mmCIF file of C-alpha atoms in Angstrom:
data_model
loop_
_atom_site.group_PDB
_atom_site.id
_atom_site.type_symbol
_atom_site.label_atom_id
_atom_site.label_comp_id
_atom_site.label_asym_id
_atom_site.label_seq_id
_atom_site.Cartn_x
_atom_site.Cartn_y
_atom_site.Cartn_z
ATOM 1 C CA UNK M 223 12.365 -2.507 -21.058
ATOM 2 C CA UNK M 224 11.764 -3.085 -17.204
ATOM 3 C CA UNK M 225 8.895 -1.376 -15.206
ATOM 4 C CA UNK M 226 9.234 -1.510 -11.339
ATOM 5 C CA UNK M 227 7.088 0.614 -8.682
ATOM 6 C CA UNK M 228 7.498 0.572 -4.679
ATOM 7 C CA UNK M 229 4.796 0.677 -3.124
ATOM 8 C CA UNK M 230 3.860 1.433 0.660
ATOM 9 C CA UNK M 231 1.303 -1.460 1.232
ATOM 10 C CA UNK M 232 -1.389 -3.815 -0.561
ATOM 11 C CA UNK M 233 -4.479 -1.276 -1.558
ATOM 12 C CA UNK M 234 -1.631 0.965 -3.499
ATOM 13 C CA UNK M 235 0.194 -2.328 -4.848
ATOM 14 C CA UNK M 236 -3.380 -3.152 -6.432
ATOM 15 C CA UNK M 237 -3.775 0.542 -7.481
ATOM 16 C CA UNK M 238 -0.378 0.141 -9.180
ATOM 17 C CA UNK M 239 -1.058 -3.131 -10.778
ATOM 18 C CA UNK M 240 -4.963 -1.480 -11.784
ATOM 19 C CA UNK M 241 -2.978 1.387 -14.030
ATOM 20 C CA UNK M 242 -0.009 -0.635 -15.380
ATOM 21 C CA UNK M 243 -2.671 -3.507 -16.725
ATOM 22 C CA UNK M 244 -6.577 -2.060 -17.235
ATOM 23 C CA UNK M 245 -8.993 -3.942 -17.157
ATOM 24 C CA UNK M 246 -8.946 -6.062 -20.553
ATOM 25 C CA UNK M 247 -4.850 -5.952 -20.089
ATOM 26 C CA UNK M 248 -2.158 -8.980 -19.498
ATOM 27 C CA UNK M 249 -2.205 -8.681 -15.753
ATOM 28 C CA UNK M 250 -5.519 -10.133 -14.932
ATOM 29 C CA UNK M 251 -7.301 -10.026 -11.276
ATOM 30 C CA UNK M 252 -3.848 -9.855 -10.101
ATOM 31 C CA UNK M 253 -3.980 -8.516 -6.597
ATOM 32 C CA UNK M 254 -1.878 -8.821 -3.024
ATOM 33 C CA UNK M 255 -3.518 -9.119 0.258
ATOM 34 C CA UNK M 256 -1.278 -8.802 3.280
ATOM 35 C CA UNK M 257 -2.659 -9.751 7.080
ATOM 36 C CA UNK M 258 -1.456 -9.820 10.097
ATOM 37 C CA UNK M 259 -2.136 -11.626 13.634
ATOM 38 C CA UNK M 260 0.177 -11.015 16.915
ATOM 39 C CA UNK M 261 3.423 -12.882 15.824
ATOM 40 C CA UNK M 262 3.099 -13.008 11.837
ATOM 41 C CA UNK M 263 2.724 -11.349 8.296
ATOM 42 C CA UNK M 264 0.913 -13.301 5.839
ATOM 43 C CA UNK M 265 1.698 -11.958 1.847
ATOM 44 C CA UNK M 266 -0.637 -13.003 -0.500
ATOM 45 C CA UNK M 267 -0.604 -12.470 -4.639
ATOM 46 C CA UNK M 268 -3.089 -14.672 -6.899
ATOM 47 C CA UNK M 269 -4.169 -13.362 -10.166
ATOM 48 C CA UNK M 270 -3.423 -14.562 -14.162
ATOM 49 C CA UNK M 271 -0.879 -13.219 -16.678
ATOM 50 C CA UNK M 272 -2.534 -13.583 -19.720
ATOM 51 C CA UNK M 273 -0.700 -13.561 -22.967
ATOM 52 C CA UNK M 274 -3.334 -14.991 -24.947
ATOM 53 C CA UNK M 275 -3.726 -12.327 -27.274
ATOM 54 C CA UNK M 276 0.283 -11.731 -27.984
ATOM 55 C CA UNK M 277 1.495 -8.888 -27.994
ATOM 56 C CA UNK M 278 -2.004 -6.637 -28.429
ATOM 57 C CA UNK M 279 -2.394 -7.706 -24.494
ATOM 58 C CA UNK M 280 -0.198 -4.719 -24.156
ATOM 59 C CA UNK M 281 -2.060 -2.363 -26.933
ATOM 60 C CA UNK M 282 -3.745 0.874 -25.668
ATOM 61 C CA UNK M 283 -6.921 1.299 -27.126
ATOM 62 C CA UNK M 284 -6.573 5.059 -27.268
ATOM 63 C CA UNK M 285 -2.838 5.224 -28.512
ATOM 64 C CA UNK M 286 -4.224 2.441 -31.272
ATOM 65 C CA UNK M 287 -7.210 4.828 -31.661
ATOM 66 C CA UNK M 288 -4.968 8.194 -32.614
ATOM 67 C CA UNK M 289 -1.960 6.381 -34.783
ATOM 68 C CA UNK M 290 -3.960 3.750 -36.289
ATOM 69 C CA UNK M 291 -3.297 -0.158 -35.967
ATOM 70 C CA UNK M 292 0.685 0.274 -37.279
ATOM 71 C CA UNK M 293 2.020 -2.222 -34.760
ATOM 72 C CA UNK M 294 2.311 -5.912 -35.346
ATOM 73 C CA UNK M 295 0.468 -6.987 -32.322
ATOM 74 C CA UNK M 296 -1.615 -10.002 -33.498
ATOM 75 C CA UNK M 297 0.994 -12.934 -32.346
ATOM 76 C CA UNK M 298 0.949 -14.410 -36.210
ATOM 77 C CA UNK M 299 1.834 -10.704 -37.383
ATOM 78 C CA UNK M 300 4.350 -10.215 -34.622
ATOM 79 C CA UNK M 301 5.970 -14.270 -35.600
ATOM 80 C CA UNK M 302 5.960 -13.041 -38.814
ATOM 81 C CA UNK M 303 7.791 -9.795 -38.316
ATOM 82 C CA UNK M 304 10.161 -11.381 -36.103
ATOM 83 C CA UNK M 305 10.364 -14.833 -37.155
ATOM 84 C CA UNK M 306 9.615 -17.880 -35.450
ATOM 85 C CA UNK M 307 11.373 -16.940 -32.359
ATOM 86 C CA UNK M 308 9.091 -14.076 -31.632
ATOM 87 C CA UNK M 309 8.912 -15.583 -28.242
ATOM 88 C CA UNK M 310 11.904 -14.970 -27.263
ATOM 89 C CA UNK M 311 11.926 -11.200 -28.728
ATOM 90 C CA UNK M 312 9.240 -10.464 -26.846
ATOM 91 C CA UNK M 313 9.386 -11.875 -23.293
ATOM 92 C CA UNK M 314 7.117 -11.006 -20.180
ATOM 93 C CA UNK M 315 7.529 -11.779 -16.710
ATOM 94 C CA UNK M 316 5.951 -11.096 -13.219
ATOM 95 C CA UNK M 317 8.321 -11.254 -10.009
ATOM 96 C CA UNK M 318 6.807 -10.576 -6.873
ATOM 97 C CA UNK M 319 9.837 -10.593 -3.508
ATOM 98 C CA UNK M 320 7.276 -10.927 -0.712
ATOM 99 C CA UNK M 321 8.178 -10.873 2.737
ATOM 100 C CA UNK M 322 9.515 -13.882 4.366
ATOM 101 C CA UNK M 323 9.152 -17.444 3.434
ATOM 102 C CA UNK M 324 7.837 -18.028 0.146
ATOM 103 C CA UNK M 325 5.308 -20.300 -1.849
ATOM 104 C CA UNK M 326 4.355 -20.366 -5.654
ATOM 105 C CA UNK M 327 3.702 -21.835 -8.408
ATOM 106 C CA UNK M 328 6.672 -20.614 -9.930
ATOM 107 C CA UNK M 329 10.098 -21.144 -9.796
ATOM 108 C CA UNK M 330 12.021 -18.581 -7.397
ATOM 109 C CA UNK M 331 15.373 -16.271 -8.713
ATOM 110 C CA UNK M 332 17.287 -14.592 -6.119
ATOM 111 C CA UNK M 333 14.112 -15.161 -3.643
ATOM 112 C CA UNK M 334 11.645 -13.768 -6.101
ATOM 113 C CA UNK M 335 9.030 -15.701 -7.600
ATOM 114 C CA UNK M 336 8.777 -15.360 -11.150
ATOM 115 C CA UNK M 337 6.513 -15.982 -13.828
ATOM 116 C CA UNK M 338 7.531 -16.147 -17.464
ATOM 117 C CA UNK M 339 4.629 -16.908 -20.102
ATOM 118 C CA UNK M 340 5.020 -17.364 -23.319
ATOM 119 C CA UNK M 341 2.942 -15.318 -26.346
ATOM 120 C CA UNK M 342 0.203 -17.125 -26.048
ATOM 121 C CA UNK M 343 0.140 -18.459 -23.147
ATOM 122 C CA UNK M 344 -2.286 -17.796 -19.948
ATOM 123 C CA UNK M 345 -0.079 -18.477 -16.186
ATOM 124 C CA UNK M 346 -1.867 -18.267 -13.286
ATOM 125 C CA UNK M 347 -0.570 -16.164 -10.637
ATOM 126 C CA UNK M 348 -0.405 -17.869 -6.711
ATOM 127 C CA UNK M 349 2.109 -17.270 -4.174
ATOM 128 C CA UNK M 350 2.140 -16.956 -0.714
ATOM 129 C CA UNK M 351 4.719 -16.067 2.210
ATOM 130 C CA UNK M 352 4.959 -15.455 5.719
ATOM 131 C CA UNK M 353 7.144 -14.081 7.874
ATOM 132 C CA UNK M 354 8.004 -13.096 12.303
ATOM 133 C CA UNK M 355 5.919 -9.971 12.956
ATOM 134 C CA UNK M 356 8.815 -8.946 15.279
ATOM 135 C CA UNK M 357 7.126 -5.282 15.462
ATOM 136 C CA UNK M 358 4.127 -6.332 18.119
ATOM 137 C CA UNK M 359 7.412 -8.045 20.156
ATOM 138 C CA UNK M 360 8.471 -5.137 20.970
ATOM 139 C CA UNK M 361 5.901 -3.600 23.466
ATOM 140 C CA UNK M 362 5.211 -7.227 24.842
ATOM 141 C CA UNK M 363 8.640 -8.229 25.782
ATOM 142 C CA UNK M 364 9.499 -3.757 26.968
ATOM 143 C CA UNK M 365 6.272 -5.058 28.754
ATOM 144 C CA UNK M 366 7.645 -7.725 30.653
ATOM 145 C CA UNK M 367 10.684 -6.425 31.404
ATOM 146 C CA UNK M 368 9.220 -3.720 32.966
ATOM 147 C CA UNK M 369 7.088 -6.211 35.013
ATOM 148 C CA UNK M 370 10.396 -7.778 36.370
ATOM 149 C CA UNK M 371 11.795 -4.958 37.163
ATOM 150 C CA UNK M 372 8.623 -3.784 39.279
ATOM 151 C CA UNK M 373 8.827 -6.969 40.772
ATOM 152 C CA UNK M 374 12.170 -7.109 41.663
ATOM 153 C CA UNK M 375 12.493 -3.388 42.956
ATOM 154 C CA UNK M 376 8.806 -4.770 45.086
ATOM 155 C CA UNK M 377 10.703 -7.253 46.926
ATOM 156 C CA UNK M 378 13.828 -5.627 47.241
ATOM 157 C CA UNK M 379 11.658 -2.780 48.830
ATOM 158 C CA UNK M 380 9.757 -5.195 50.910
ATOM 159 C CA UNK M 381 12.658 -6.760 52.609
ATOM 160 C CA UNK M 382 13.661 -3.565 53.428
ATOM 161 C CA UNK M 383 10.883 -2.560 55.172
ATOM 162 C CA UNK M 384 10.660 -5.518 57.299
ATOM 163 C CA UNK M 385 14.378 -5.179 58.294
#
């Protein structure tokens, strides 16, 4: 099973990342700023995937409350189920493709960084990128092209006049 969500900026990525997790869930504190100044964008996601717990990271507490605790979620129950390979049954992982040029603590597929705990396991979350705010360009350089231009028609209209 994969779960993606776009998003249309930071506040609604950490609304997102709020409802997929909960409070007491495997995506802990996880959150994204993103800043800007006049000539970059500065990405930022910190947090902790915690997989301590197994499996019951991911249990609803109202879903467990209506059918009852059917579900091996305890990691010994779940190894037992599965085997000892339950790791590999079950696997989790966190990509995040930020913007621009990228820095984590985790190794990077296909310009994503990923994290991939383990049942078990608690992986703290830190990457950073930055990238050309080309957007604020724009208006400065349709700025100074329009100051050449002034300029130029100036002294073209200045010799002119003297002639």
């Amino acid at each position: 099973m994969r779960a993606s969500r776009s998003f249309s900026g930071a506040d609604e990525a950490n609304a997102v990342l709020s409802q997929l997790s909960g409070p007491d869930g495997p995506f802990r504190d996880v959150r994204l700023t993103h800043s800007r100044s006049l000539l970059r964008t500065t990405t930022r996601l910190t947090g902790v995937v915690d997989l301590a717990a197994g499996a019951a990271a991911f249990a609803d507490p109202d879903l467990s409350g209506r059918v009852g605790d059917t579900l091996p979620l305890d990691l010994n129950r779940l190894r037992d189920e599965l085997g000892a390979d339950a790791d590999q049954e079950l696997q989790v992982a966190l990509e995040a493709d930020l913007p621009g040029s990228v820095r984590a603590n985790a190794p990077q597929e296909g310009g994503r960084a990923v994290w991939r705990p383990a049942l078990g396991q608690q992986v703290p979350v830190e990457a950073s990128s930055e990238a050309v705010a080309l957007v604020p360009l724009v208006p400065v350089v349709a700025g100074l092209l329009l100051l050449v231009v002034v300029g130029a028609a100036f002294l073209v209209w200045r010799r002119r006049s003297r002639a």
